[in-house]
XYZ file of C-alpha atoms in Angstrom:
330
model
C -137.457 -84.541 -68.368
C -139.538 -81.799 -69.979
C -142.420 -80.576 -68.115
C -145.798 -80.974 -69.796
C -147.412 -77.667 -71.216
C -149.372 -75.973 -68.594
C -147.806 -77.578 -65.677
C -145.389 -75.726 -63.465
C -142.999 -76.844 -60.684
C -143.901 -76.533 -57.300
C -141.784 -75.660 -54.568
C -142.484 -77.230 -51.268
C -142.414 -74.678 -48.372
C -139.787 -74.964 -45.800
C -140.848 -76.808 -42.631
C -140.698 -75.110 -39.391
C -138.419 -77.666 -38.087
C -135.612 -76.029 -39.288
C -133.881 -74.140 -36.512
C -130.565 -72.813 -35.060
C -127.435 -72.400 -37.427
C -128.196 -75.408 -39.303
C -131.386 -74.313 -40.057
C -130.424 -70.979 -41.021
C -127.910 -72.248 -43.548
C -130.433 -74.754 -44.848
C -133.081 -71.912 -45.402
C -130.551 -69.560 -46.988
C -129.524 -72.403 -49.468
C -133.111 -73.456 -50.300
C -134.093 -69.655 -51.071
C -131.094 -69.239 -53.314
C -131.879 -72.321 -55.232
C -135.548 -71.607 -55.612
C -134.919 -67.830 -56.676
C -136.550 -66.105 -53.616
C -133.141 -64.669 -52.740
C -130.795 -63.468 -55.122
C -127.045 -62.454 -55.257
C -126.042 -59.377 -57.399
C -123.108 -57.381 -57.363
C -122.054 -58.969 -53.969
C -125.144 -58.237 -52.250
C -127.882 -60.553 -50.988
C -131.640 -59.070 -51.551
C -135.047 -59.841 -52.186
C -135.344 -61.231 -55.805
C -137.841 -62.816 -58.035
C -140.176 -65.397 -56.833
C -141.032 -68.729 -58.636
C -141.624 -67.806 -62.295
C -142.765 -70.992 -63.537
C -141.599 -73.539 -66.019
C -138.792 -71.930 -67.900
C -138.797 -74.460 -70.384
C -142.428 -73.828 -71.786
C -142.771 -77.166 -72.763
C -140.677 -76.812 -76.284
C -137.205 -77.422 -77.351
C -135.234 -74.109 -76.689
C -131.917 -72.573 -76.361
C -128.593 -72.611 -78.513
C -128.674 -76.106 -79.725
C -129.479 -76.355 -83.337
C -131.048 -79.615 -83.006
C -134.172 -77.330 -81.886
C -134.650 -76.174 -85.389
C -137.073 -77.803 -87.777
C -135.740 -77.430 -91.296
C -138.847 -78.882 -93.019
C -138.439 -76.971 -96.225
C -141.132 -74.410 -95.916
C -138.959 -71.801 -97.375
C -138.193 -71.194 -101.352
C -135.169 -68.671 -101.367
C -134.941 -68.905 -105.271
C -136.675 -65.661 -105.738
C -134.832 -63.925 -102.638
C -135.766 -63.321 -99.042
C -138.784 -61.357 -97.547
C -139.771 -60.415 -94.258
C -143.309 -58.902 -92.612
C -142.555 -56.142 -90.227
C -145.514 -55.892 -87.452
C -145.940 -52.820 -85.580
C -149.511 -53.201 -84.170
C -150.129 -51.738 -80.733
C -152.998 -52.275 -78.276
C -151.407 -50.042 -75.679
C -148.411 -47.615 -75.212
C -147.457 -46.525 -78.972
C -143.704 -45.461 -79.332
C -143.068 -42.121 -81.282
C -140.696 -43.771 -83.809
C -143.581 -45.762 -85.205
C -145.742 -42.797 -86.042
C -149.473 -42.526 -86.686
C -151.268 -46.016 -86.606
C -151.500 -47.599 -89.887
C -154.721 -48.353 -91.778
C -155.766 -51.866 -92.378
C -154.334 -54.036 -95.077
C -150.755 -54.648 -96.049
C -148.342 -52.085 -96.961
C -150.891 -49.158 -96.489
C -149.631 -45.437 -96.968
C -146.840 -44.160 -94.815
C -146.040 -40.593 -93.530
C -142.564 -39.127 -92.765
C -143.444 -39.819 -88.931
C -143.495 -43.938 -89.709
C -139.988 -43.903 -89.146
C -139.503 -47.405 -88.090
C -141.340 -48.880 -91.000
C -139.565 -46.724 -93.597
C -136.172 -47.544 -91.768
C -136.891 -50.990 -92.312
C -137.886 -50.554 -96.051
C -134.745 -48.945 -96.865
C -132.542 -51.282 -94.886
C -134.504 -54.103 -97.107
C -133.749 -52.158 -100.252
C -130.106 -51.676 -99.588
C -129.309 -55.383 -98.358
C -131.243 -57.453 -100.874
C -134.537 -58.562 -99.057
C -138.124 -57.303 -99.420
C -140.132 -55.949 -96.644
C -144.135 -55.644 -96.294
C -145.560 -54.167 -93.238
C -148.698 -54.055 -91.888
C -150.544 -53.197 -88.106
C -153.593 -55.448 -89.185
C -153.700 -58.824 -87.055
C -155.741 -60.634 -89.865
C -152.851 -60.392 -92.204
C -151.377 -62.911 -89.582
C -154.037 -65.260 -89.207
C -152.910 -67.993 -91.580
C -149.616 -69.829 -91.347
C -149.978 -70.099 -95.329
C -149.334 -66.436 -95.138
C -146.585 -66.188 -93.020
C -144.843 -69.039 -94.620
C -144.307 -66.597 -97.614
C -141.984 -64.687 -95.077
C -138.323 -65.907 -93.971
C -138.879 -63.826 -90.720
C -141.530 -61.946 -88.975
C -140.430 -58.624 -86.996
C -142.050 -57.557 -84.013
C -140.901 -53.935 -83.582
C -142.169 -51.911 -80.786
C -145.830 -53.810 -80.633
C -147.518 -53.634 -77.225
C -150.231 -55.163 -75.106
C -152.335 -57.764 -76.881
C -151.385 -57.040 -80.366
C -152.769 -60.743 -81.702
C -156.126 -62.330 -81.941
C -156.623 -66.091 -81.642
C -156.048 -66.872 -85.040
C -152.864 -64.763 -85.324
C -151.561 -66.345 -82.358
C -152.047 -69.958 -83.674
C -150.652 -68.777 -86.904
C -147.500 -67.608 -85.433
C -146.809 -70.756 -83.338
C -147.383 -72.947 -86.403
C -144.753 -70.661 -88.522
C -142.367 -70.857 -86.054
C -142.794 -74.579 -85.242
C -142.629 -74.988 -89.318
C -138.952 -73.417 -89.090
C -139.661 -69.720 -89.289
C -137.803 -66.856 -87.945
C -138.811 -64.096 -85.653
C -137.189 -60.878 -84.615
C -138.384 -59.149 -81.383
C -137.303 -55.337 -81.109
C -137.704 -53.041 -78.212
C -141.486 -52.843 -77.010
C -141.997 -56.518 -78.644
C -141.175 -57.283 -74.764
C -144.380 -55.524 -73.736
C -146.561 -57.490 -75.928
C -148.900 -60.465 -75.048
C -147.979 -60.573 -71.498
C -150.686 -63.332 -70.988
C -149.569 -65.906 -73.283
C -146.701 -68.192 -71.875
C -145.483 -69.447 -75.485
C -144.790 -65.842 -76.418
C -142.778 -65.355 -73.438
C -140.615 -68.384 -74.152
C -140.095 -67.168 -77.632
C -138.547 -63.865 -76.357
C -136.197 -66.070 -74.387
C -137.927 -66.318 -71.005
C -138.030 -62.754 -70.955
C -140.535 -59.762 -70.451
C -140.495 -56.089 -70.050
C -141.036 -55.054 -66.346
C -140.025 -51.366 -66.228
C -137.054 -49.021 -67.464
C -135.302 -46.354 -65.967
C -134.329 -42.871 -67.663
C -133.906 -42.575 -71.380
C -130.229 -41.874 -71.516
C -126.876 -42.668 -72.869
C -125.038 -46.029 -72.095
C -121.917 -48.158 -73.165
C -122.990 -51.273 -74.881
C -120.339 -54.182 -74.547
C -120.401 -56.598 -77.661
C -120.468 -59.961 -75.826
C -120.026 -62.203 -78.765
C -118.431 -60.822 -82.023
C -118.556 -64.075 -83.836
C -122.264 -63.774 -84.453
C -123.672 -62.573 -87.661
C -125.280 -59.595 -85.935
C -122.268 -58.606 -83.932
C -119.136 -59.176 -86.238
C -119.086 -55.782 -87.480
C -119.237 -54.198 -84.368
C -116.662 -52.789 -82.043
C -115.946 -54.221 -78.637
C -117.854 -51.348 -77.077
C -120.239 -48.383 -78.407
C -122.803 -46.226 -77.144
C -126.087 -45.123 -77.745
C -129.177 -43.584 -75.853
C -131.901 -45.758 -75.028
C -134.421 -46.896 -72.481
C -132.532 -49.661 -70.810
C -135.301 -52.273 -70.160
C -135.097 -54.165 -67.108
C -136.714 -57.704 -67.317
C -138.890 -60.314 -65.398
C -138.286 -62.901 -66.116
C -134.686 -62.045 -67.706
C -133.652 -64.374 -70.421
C -132.135 -67.917 -69.797
C -130.743 -70.696 -72.055
C -129.859 -67.911 -74.946
C -126.585 -66.735 -76.359
C -126.132 -63.237 -75.233
C -124.774 -60.905 -77.934
C -124.685 -57.420 -75.944
C -125.270 -56.056 -72.658
C -125.193 -52.454 -71.337
C -122.619 -51.315 -68.605
C -125.082 -50.217 -66.116
C -122.117 -48.181 -64.370
C -122.207 -45.947 -67.446
C -125.858 -44.910 -66.849
C -125.511 -41.570 -65.303
C -129.168 -41.230 -64.383
C -129.320 -45.047 -62.734
C -130.923 -48.202 -64.047
C -133.680 -48.267 -61.344
C -136.688 -48.370 -63.108
C -140.034 -46.457 -62.657
C -141.646 -49.522 -60.896
C -138.344 -49.901 -58.777
C -136.695 -52.802 -60.540
C -133.035 -52.546 -59.323
C -131.398 -53.565 -62.734
C -129.463 -56.517 -63.485
C -126.082 -55.836 -62.171
C -123.046 -56.997 -64.365
C -125.294 -59.016 -66.819
C -127.845 -56.551 -68.141
C -128.622 -58.025 -71.429
C -129.842 -55.928 -74.616
C -129.573 -58.533 -77.435
C -129.432 -62.086 -77.682
C -130.767 -65.377 -79.882
C -131.930 -68.725 -79.378
C -133.758 -71.526 -81.260
C -137.224 -71.966 -80.021
C -139.837 -74.717 -80.614
C -138.637 -75.411 -84.308
C -137.959 -71.977 -85.361
C -135.030 -69.154 -84.834
C -135.524 -66.183 -82.554
C -133.179 -62.964 -82.776
C -134.033 -60.385 -79.575
C -132.913 -56.992 -78.921
C -134.543 -54.538 -76.154
C -132.878 -51.600 -77.947
C -134.635 -49.723 -80.807
C -136.733 -47.110 -78.968
C -135.312 -43.833 -80.848
C -136.454 -42.630 -84.231
C -132.744 -41.268 -84.707
C -131.502 -45.100 -84.438
C -132.287 -44.865 -88.221
C -130.086 -41.851 -88.892
C -127.489 -42.297 -91.296
C -125.704 -38.954 -91.128
C -123.822 -39.561 -87.871
C -125.528 -37.162 -85.759
C -126.862 -39.642 -83.207
C -124.090 -41.924 -81.435
C -124.685 -45.328 -81.990
C -127.286 -45.301 -84.728
C -124.961 -47.176 -87.441
C -124.033 -49.666 -84.558
C -127.699 -50.343 -83.866
C -128.389 -50.778 -87.816
C -125.701 -53.430 -88.264
C -126.826 -55.014 -85.049
C -130.588 -55.206 -86.468
C -129.659 -56.061 -89.786
C -127.312 -59.056 -88.667
C -130.512 -59.852 -86.493
C -132.836 -59.733 -89.335
C -130.211 -61.849 -92.036
C -129.305 -64.569 -89.580
C -133.227 -65.108 -88.313
C -134.270 -65.417 -92.024
C -131.796 -67.896 -92.797
C -129.532 -65.474 -95.282
C -126.643 -65.902 -92.649
C -125.365 -68.081 -90.124
C -127.839 -67.942 -86.958
C -126.663 -67.776 -83.528
C -123.145 -68.512 -83.688
């Protein structure tokens, strides 16, 4: 049974009547079941507390029946995406200076992400509009002009009420969403958006450092051109909550992180299953997500930055599948 929106499951406290060996075993089993204790890498330690309803009152997961193919997108004139990079908090350097209001305002050489996506679209047959003006997202009619909406390192409360409503209507009408890097540090107080990210949110990260990425699923559009393993430098995001009911596409091998995985707020990492890319159907739409994408050098094409070529293949495939140009979440 689906839990109604806004309702949360309650965990009844263990009674004091439990005692002795049987009581201890019962307590341990109950705590593991509720997430109060976690088992990772062969150890038992204090884990996450109750994090709420993981279903967010919507159909989500890897079942394509969650998708609403209601005919809202005309591809006869090609494909088009909207890139949104508004920051209401920390701003990643690869976004460059904040953009002026409106659609497609002037860019500087420091606006690496925007220029990188424009080139990616030009090279691969889809149009890219870009903005940091929440007013441009205020109408579902406007968003339905785009086959996918990309949030790239947005931060904090990047949407107003009108834009929130519009995004939700767009996704429910079969829209595509691509969330990159600090899209996970956005709209913390909006549960529906957390669900859109796959039941995931940024908590902290360790040092910016090289790591080895394992391509978990090489059948997906976004991963089929990737090698089984590849290296890249990034901020390796630790997540609370961590994604569930999604198809994990790639993960980082924490043992390759020479400076450790523990975050600046003491998150201990995710052990053998530290995802960095995944996909899901959500509330009628498609959502493709990656925590990678920190460095401006991710968009280099001269081979000077290890992992840049692989990151671009991953992102391109994610965009093409989210907008319906290629098979999604296989």
